[in-house]
Coordinates of C-alpha atoms in Angstrom, one line a residue:
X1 CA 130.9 89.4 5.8
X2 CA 127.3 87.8 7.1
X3 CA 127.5 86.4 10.5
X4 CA 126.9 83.2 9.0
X5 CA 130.3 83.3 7.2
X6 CA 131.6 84.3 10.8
X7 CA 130.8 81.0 12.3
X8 CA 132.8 79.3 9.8
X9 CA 135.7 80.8 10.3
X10 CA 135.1 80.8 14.6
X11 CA 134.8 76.7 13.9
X12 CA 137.6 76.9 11.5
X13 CA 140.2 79.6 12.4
X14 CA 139.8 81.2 15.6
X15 CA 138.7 78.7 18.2
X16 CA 141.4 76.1 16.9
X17 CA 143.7 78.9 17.4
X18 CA 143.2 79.6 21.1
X19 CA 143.8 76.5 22.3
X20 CA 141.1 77.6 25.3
X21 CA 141.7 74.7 27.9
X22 CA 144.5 76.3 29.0
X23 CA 142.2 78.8 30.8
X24 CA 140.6 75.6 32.7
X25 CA 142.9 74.3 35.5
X26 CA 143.7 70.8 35.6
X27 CA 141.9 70.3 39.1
X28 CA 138.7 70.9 36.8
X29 CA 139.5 69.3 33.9
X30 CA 136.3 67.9 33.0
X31 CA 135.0 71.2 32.8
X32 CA 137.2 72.0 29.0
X33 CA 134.9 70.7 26.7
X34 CA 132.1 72.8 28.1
X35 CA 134.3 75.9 28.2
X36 CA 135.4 75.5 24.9
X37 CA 131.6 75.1 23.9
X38 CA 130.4 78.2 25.5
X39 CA 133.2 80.0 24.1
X40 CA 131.8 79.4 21.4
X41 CA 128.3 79.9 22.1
X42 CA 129.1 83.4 23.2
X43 CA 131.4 84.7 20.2
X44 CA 128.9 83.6 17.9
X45 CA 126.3 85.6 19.1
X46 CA 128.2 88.6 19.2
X47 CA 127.1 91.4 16.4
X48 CA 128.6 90.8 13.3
X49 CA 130.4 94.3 13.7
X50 CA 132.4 93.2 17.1
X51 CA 133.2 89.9 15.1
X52 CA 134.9 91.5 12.3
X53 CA 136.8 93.7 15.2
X54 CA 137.9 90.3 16.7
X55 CA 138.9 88.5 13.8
X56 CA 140.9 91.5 12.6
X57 CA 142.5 92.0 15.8
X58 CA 143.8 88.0 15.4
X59 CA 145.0 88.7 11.6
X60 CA 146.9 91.4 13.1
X61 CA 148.7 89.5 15.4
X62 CA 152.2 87.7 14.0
X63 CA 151.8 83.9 12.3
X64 CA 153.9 82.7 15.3
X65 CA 152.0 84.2 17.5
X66 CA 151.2 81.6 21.0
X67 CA 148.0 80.0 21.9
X68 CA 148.2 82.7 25.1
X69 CA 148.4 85.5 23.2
X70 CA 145.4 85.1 21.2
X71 CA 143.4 84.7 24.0
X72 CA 144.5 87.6 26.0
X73 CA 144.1 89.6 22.7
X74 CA 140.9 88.5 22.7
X75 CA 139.7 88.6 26.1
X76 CA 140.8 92.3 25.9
X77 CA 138.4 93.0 23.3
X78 CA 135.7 91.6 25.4
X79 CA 134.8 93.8 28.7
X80 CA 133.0 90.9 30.7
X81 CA 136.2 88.1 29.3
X82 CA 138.5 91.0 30.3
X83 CA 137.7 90.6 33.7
X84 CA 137.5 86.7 33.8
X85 CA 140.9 86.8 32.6
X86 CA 142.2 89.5 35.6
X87 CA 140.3 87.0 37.7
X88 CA 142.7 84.4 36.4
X89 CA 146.0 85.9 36.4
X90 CA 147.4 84.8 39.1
X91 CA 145.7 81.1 39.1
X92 CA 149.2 79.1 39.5
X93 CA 147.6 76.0 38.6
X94 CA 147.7 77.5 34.5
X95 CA 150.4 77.4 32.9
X96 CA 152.8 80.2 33.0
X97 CA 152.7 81.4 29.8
X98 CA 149.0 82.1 30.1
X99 CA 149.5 83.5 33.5
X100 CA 152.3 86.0 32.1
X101 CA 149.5 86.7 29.2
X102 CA 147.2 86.8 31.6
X103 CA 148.8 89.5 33.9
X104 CA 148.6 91.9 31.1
X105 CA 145.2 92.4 31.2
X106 CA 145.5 93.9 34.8
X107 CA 146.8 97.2 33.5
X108 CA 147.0 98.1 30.0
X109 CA 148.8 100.3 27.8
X110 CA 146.2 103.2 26.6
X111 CA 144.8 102.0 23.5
X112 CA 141.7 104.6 23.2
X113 CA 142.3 107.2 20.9
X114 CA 142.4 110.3 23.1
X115 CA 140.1 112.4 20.9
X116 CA 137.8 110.1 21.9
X117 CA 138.3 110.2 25.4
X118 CA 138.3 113.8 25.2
X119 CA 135.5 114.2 23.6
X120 CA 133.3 112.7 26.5
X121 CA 135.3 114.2 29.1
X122 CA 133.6 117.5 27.1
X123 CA 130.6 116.4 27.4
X124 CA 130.5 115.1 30.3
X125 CA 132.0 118.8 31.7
X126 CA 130.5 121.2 29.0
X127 CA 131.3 124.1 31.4
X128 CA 135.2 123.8 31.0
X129 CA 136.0 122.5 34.3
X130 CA 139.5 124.4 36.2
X131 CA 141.3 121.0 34.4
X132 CA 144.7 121.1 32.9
X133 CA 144.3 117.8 30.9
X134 CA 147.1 115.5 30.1
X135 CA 148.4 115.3 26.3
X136 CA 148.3 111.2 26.9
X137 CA 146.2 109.0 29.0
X138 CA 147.8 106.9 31.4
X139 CA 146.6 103.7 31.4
X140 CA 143.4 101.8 30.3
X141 CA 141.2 98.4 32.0
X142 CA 138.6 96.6 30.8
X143 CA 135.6 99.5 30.9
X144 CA 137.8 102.7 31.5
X145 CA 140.5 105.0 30.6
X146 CA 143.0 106.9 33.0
X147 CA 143.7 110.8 32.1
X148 CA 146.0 112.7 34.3
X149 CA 145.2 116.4 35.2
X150 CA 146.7 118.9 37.1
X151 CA 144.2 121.7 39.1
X152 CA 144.5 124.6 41.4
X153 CA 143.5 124.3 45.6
X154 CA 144.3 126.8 48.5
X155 CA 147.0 128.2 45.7
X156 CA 148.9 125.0 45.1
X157 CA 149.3 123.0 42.3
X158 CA 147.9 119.3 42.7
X159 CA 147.6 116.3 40.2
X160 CA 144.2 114.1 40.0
X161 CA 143.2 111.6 37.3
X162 CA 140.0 110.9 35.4
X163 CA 138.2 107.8 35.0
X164 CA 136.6 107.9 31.8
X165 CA 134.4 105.1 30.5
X166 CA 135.7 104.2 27.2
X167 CA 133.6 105.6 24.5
X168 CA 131.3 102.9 23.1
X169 CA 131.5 100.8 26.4
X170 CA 128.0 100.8 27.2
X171 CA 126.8 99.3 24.4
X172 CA 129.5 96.3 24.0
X173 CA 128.6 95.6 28.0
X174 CA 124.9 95.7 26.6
X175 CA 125.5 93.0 23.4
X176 CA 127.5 90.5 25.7
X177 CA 125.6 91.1 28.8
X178 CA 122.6 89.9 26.6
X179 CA 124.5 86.8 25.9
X180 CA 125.2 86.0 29.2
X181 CA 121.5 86.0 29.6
X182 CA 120.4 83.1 27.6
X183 CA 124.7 81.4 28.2
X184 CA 122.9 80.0 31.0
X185 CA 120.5 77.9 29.4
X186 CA 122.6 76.5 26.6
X187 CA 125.7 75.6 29.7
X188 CA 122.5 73.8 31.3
X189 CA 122.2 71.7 28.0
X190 CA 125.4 71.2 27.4
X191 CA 126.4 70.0 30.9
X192 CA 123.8 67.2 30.4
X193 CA 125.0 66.6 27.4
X194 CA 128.7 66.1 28.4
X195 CA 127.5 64.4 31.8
X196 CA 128.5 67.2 34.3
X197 CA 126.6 67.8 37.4
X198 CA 123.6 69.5 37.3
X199 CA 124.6 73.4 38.3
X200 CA 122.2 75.9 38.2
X201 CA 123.8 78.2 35.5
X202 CA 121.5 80.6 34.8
X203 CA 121.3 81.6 38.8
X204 CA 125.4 81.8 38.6
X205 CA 125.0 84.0 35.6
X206 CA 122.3 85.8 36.6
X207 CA 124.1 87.1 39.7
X208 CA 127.5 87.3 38.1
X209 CA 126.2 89.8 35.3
X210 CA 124.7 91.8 37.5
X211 CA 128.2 92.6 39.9
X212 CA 129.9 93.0 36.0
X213 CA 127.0 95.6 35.5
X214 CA 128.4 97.7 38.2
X215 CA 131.5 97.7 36.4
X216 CA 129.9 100.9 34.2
X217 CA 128.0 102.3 36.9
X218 CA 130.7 104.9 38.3
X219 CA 128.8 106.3 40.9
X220 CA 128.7 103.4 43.1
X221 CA 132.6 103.3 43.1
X222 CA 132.4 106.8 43.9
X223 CA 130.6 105.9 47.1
X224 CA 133.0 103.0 47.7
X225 CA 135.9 105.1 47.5
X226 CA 134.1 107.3 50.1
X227 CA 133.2 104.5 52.6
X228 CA 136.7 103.4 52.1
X229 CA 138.5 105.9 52.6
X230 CA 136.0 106.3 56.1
X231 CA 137.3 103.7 56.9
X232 CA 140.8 103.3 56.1
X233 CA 141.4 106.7 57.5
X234 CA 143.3 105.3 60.6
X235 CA 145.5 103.5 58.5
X236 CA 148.9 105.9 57.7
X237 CA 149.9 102.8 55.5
X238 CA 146.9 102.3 53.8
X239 CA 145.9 104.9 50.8
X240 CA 142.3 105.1 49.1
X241 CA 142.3 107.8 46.1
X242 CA 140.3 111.0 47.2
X243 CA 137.4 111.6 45.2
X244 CA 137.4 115.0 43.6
X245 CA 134.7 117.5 42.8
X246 CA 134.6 116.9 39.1
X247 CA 132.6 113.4 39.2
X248 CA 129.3 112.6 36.6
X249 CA 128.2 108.9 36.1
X250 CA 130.4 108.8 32.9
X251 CA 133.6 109.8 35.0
X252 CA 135.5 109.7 38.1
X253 CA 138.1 112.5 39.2
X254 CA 140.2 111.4 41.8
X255 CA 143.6 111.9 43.4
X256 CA 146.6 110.3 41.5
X257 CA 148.3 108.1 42.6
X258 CA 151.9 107.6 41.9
X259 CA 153.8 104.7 41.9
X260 CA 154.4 101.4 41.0
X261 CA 152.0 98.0 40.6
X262 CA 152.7 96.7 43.5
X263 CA 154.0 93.2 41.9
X264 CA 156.3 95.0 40.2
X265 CA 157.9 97.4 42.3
X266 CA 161.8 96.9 43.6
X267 CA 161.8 95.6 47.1
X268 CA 163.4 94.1 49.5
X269 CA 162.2 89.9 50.5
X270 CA 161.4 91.7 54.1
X271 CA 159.6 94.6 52.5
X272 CA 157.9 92.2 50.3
X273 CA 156.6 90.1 53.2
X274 CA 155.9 93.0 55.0
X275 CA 153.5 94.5 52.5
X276 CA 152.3 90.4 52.3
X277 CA 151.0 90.8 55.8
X278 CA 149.4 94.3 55.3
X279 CA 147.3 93.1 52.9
X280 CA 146.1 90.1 54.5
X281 CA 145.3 92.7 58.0
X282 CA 144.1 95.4 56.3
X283 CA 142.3 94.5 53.6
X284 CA 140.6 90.8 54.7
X285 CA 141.1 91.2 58.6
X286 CA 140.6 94.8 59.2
X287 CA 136.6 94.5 57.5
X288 CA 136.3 90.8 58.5
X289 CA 137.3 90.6 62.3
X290 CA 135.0 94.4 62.9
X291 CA 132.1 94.5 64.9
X292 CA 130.1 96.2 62.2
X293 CA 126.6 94.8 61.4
X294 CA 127.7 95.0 57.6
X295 CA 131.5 94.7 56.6
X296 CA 132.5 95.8 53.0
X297 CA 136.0 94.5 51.0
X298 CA 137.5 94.8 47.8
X299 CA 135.9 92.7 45.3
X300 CA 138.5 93.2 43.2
X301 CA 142.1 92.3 44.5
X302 CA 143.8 92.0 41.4
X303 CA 147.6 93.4 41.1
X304 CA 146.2 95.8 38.4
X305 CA 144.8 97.5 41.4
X306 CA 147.5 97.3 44.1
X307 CA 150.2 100.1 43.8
X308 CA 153.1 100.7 46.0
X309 CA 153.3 104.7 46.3
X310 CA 156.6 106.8 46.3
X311 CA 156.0 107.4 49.7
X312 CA 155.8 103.6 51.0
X313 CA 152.2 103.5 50.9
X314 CA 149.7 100.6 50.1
X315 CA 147.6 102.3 47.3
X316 CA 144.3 100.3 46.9
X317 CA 142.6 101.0 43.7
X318 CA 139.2 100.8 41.9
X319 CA 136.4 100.1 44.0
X320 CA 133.8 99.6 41.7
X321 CA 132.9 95.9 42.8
X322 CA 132.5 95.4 46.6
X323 CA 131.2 92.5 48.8
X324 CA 129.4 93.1 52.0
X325 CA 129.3 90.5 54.4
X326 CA 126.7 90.8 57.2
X327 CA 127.7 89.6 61.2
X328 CA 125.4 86.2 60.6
X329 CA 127.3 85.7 57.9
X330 CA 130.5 86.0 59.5
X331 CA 129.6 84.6 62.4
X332 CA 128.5 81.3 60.6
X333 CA 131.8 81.3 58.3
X334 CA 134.3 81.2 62.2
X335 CA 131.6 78.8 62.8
X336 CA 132.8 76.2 60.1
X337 CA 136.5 76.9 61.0
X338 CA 135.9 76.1 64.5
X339 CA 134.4 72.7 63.5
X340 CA 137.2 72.1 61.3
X341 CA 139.4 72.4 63.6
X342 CA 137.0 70.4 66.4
X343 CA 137.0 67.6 63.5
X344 CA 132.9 68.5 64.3
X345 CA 131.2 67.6 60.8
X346 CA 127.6 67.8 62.0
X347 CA 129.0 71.4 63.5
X348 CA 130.2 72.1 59.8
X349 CA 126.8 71.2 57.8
X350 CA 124.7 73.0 60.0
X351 CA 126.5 76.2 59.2
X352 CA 127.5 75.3 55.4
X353 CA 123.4 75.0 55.6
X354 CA 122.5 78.3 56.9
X355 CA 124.5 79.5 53.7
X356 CA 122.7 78.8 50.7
X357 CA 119.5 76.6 50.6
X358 CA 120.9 73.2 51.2
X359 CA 119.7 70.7 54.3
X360 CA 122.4 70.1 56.8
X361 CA 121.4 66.2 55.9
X362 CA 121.9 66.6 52.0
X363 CA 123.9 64.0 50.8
X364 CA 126.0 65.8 48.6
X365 CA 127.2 68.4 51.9
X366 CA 127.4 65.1 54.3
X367 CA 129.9 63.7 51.5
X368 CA 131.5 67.3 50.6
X369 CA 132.3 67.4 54.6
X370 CA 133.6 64.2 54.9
X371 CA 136.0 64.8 52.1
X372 CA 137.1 67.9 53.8
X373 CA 138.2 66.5 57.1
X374 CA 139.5 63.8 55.1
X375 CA 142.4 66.1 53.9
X376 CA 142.3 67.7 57.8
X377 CA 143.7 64.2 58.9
X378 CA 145.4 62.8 55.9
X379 CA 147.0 66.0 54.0
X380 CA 147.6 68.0 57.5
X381 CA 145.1 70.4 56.1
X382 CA 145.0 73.8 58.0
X383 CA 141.0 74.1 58.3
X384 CA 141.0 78.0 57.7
X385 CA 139.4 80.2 54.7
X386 CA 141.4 78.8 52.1
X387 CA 140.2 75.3 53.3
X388 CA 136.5 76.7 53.8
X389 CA 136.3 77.8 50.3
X390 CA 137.1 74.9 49.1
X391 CA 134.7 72.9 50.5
X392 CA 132.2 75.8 49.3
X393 CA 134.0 75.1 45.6
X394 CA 133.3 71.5 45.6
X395 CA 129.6 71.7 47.1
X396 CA 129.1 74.5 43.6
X397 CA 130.6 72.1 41.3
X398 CA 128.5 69.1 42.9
X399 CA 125.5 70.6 42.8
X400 CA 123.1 73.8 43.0
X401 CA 123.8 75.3 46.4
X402 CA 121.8 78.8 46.3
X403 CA 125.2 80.5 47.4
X404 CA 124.7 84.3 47.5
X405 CA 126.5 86.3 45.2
X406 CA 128.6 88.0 48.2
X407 CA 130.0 84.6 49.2
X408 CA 130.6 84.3 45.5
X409 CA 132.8 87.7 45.4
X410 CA 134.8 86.6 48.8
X411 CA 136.1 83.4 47.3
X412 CA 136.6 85.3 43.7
X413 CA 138.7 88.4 46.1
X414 CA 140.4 86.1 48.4
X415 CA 141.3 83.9 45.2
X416 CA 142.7 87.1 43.4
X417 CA 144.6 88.4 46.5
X418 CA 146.0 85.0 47.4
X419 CA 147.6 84.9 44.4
X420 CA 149.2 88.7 44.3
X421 CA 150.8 87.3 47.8
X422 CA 152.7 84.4 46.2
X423 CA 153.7 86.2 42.8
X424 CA 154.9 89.4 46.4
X425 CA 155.9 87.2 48.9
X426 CA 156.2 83.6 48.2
X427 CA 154.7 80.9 50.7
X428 CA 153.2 83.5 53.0
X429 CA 150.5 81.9 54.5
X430 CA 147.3 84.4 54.6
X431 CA 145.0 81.8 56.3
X432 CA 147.6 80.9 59.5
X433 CA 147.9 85.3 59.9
X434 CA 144.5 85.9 59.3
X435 CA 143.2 83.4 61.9
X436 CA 146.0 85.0 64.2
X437 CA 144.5 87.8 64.0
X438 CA 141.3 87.2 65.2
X439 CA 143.2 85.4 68.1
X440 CA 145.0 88.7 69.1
X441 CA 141.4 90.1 69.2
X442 CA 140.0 87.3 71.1
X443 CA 142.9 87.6 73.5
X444 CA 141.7 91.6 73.7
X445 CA 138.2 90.7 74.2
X446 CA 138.9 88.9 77.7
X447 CA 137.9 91.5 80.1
X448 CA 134.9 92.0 78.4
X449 CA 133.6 88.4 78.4
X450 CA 133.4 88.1 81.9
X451 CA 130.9 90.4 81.8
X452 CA 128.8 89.7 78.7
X453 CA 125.7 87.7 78.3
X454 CA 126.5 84.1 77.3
X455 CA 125.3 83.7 73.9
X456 CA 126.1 87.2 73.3
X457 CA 128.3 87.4 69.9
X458 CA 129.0 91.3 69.9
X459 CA 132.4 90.7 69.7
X460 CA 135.3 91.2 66.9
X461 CA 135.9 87.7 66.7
X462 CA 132.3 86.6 66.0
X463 CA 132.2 83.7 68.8
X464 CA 129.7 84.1 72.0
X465 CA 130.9 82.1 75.6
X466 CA 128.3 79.4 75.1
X467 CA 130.2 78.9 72.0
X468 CA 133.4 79.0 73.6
X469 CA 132.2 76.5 76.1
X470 CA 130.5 74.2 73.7
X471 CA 134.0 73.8 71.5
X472 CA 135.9 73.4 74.9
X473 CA 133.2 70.6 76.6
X474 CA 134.3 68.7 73.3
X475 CA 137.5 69.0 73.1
X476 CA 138.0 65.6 75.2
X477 CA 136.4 64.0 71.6
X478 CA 139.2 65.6 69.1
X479 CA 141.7 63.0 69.8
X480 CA 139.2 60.1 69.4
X481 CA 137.9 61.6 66.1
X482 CA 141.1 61.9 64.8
X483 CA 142.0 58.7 65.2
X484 CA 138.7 57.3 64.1
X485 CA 139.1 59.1 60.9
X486 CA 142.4 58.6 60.3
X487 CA 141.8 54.8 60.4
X488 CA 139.0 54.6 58.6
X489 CA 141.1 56.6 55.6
X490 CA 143.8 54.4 55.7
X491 CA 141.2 51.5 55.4
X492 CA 139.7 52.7 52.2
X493 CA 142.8 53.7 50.8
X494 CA 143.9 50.3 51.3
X495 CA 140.7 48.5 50.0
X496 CA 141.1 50.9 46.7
X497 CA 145.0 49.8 46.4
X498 CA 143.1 45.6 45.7
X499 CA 140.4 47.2 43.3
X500 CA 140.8 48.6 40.2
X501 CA 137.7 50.6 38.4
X502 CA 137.0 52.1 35.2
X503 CA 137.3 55.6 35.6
X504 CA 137.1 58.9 33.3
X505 CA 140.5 60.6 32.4
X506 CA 140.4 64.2 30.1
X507 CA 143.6 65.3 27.7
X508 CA 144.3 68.5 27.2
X509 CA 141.8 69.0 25.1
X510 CA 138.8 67.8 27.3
X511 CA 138.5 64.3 25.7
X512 CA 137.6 61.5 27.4
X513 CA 139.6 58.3 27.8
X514 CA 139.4 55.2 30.6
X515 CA 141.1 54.8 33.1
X516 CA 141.7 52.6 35.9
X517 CA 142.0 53.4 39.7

């Protein structure tokens, strides 16, 4: 079939079948139409070989089979959409029927044929390494399979796994990372087109193919799984996989790990929380609240890679995509949490500034930060990461920010991990423990700030005296800018209640219909 007769049937057959704005939350609603378009965009640039793999992947599937289950059975066949959908998963503003759908995609049933795998474990190891292979592989992601082995150390018996890229991977990452590269220009168009704000595409693109390029390259997880386990290593609860001798940049050996996804693992509602508030310390707290110039977390914090062991442990899995947060930047992130909770706004666009490349007088962060405190005041907001990151969400779909790709990965790993704690625990509140923890440090740090230099910030906690001193001279202000606010919301709100304005409202679909407000 020519790739010409492929686009038919994408405008035809497939695309009508997905029913893709289900993959868009309704908070972004306007933002369906052009999802749907570069959906589009992408498949049909695809080789003509990968379509026909697609298309006879969605034959295969039942007549009666659900909107959800054709796009999960497609995102699978699609490395890079394999891991937008794990990023997904656990969004609980989709419906739950995707979300189930979703949820597979975080640890698949091996679908490889093991000759194949076998075949570049060979090659890979042409020397016959001291490997009893498994007769079946384990389980299989988007960009690797997992083989079980047994080998021989100090005379006993131990079992270790190998992460073998799937055969073929490379090149599929190559066709669609080669997409991605000009998707940026055509969501650019389109956006226009559809009247969206102006992001800069192309530099969101740019940055996000390069961190799905790592993906493939196994010997930076390698060294992750090193520093991690460096620095886990006072952690009894906490296990990172030990890297093994038997390692090329095709595969990984590594201890196994055996147990249960940690989602899906029979506990008790303490044990659950429990675990809740291990994550949050360990995984977030441990790296964030550290003194270190250079702080690395998970990238990655879906459930796929989150097991409970048989010995109680916290298992923490694939490290191939890290984010590395420097002190300034940590420092400036407590820095917009203490002016959120000072009600401070020209405190907040100074550091939202020192970011990305936006002025601390740009009209679109003075109106992002407004909005902000608005929902301080009026919702009873808790101003900590959760609230931070959406004011860092709104400033990205507003306009181009210059975000780095690190503060990028936090939002994507604390958005991931955010939602494994609900699906654990319930309304356990990550923000309200993480923010305690840093005030248990603070509280540690006492003694030693009587005797540290005043704007000196080499401290857990990321906060010097002065700036101590500076929130506290202020504090005298909160009341008054409360009530300020407060007023001046209930004002417009009022004014808005007499008026009534067109104003665009989206379907399902992504059309657009008036409204009034």
């Amino acid at each position: 079939m020519s790739h010409f007769d492929m686009r038919e049937l994408l405008d035809d057959s497939l695309l009508e079948s997905l029913d893709l704005p289900q993959l868009v939350p309704g908070s972004l609603v306007a933002w369906r139409p052009l999802v749907a378009d570069g959906m589009k965009f992408f498949l049909e640039r695809l080789p003509v070989h990968r379509l026909e793999a697609i298309f006879a992947e969605q034959f295969a599937l039942p007549a009666d089979a659900g909107a959800a289950t054709r796009v999960v059975t497609l995102l699978s066949q699609c490395p890079t959409l394999h891991k937008l959908g794990q990023v997904l998963a656990r969004n609980r503003q989709l419906p739950e029927e995707m979300r189930r759908e979703l949820q597979t995609l975080e640890s698949m049933l091996p679908a490889t044929p093991l000759n194949a795998v076998l075949a570049r474990i060979h090659a890979e190891l042409p020397d016959g390494p001291p490997l009893r292979l498994a007769s079946q592989a384990l389980a299989e992601g988007s960009v690797a399979v997992v083989l079980p082995f047994t080998y021989q150390e100090n005379g006993r018996e131990h079992e270790g796994v190998l992460k073998v890229l799937k055969p073929g991977i490379e090149e599929k990452f190559g066709e669609e990372i080669t997409v991605w590269e000009e998707l940026g220009g055509f969501l650019e168009r389109r956006s226009r087109e559809l009247g969206l704000p102006a992001l800069d595409y192309r530099r969101t693109l740019d940055s996000v193919r390069e961190l799905l390029t790592k993906e493939i390259r196994l010997q930076i997880e390698q060294a992750n799984l090193r520093s991690a386990a460096a620095m886990y290593a006072g952690q009894a609860r906490i296990l990172i996989p030990r890297v093994l001798p038997w390692c090329t940049t095709k595969l990984t050996a590594m201890q196994r790990v055996s147990g249960a996804k940690l989602t899906d693992a029979a506990l008790s509602p303490a044990h659950r929380a429990n675990l809740a508030s291990l994550m949050v310390s360990a995984l977030v707290g441990q790296p964030f609240w550290s003194r270190a110039e250079t702080a690395m977390l998970h990238a990655d914090l879906h459930a796929g890679n989150l097991f409970m062991t048989e010995e109680g442990r916290l298992a923490v899995l694939d490290w191939s995509l890290t984010l590395h947060l420097s002190k300034a930047d940590r420092v400036t992130l407590v820095s917009i949490i203490l002016g959120g909770l000072a009600l401070d706004a020209a405190r907040i666009r100074t550091a939202v500034a020192a970011l990305g490349s936006l002025r601390a007088d740009d009209p679109a962060l003075v109106r992002a930060v407004e909005k902000a405190l608005d929902r301080v005041v009026l919702q009873g907001r808790f101003p900590g990461f959760a609230w931070l990151l959406e004011l860092l969400d709104e400033l990205a779909l507003d306009i181009a920010t210059g975000f780095r790709e690190d503060f990028v990965l936090f939002r994507k790993t604390w958005f991931s991990l955010s939602g494994v704690i609900h699906d654990l625990a319930g309304e356990h509140s990550p923000d309200i423990q993480l923010l305690g923890l840093g005030l248990k440090l603070f509280l540690a740090e006492l003694p030693e700030r009587f005797y540290a230099a005043p704007e000196s910030r080499n401290f857990s906690t990321h906060v010097s005296n002065a700036d101590i001193l500076r929130v506290c001279s202020s504090a005298w202000l909160l009341p008054a800018r409360y009530w300020a606010r407060w007023q001046r919301c209930i004002s417009t709100r009022a004014q808005a209640k007499h008026s009534c304005r067109p104003v665009p409202r989206y379907d399902r679909q992504g059309l657009q219909s008036s409204g009034c407000t």
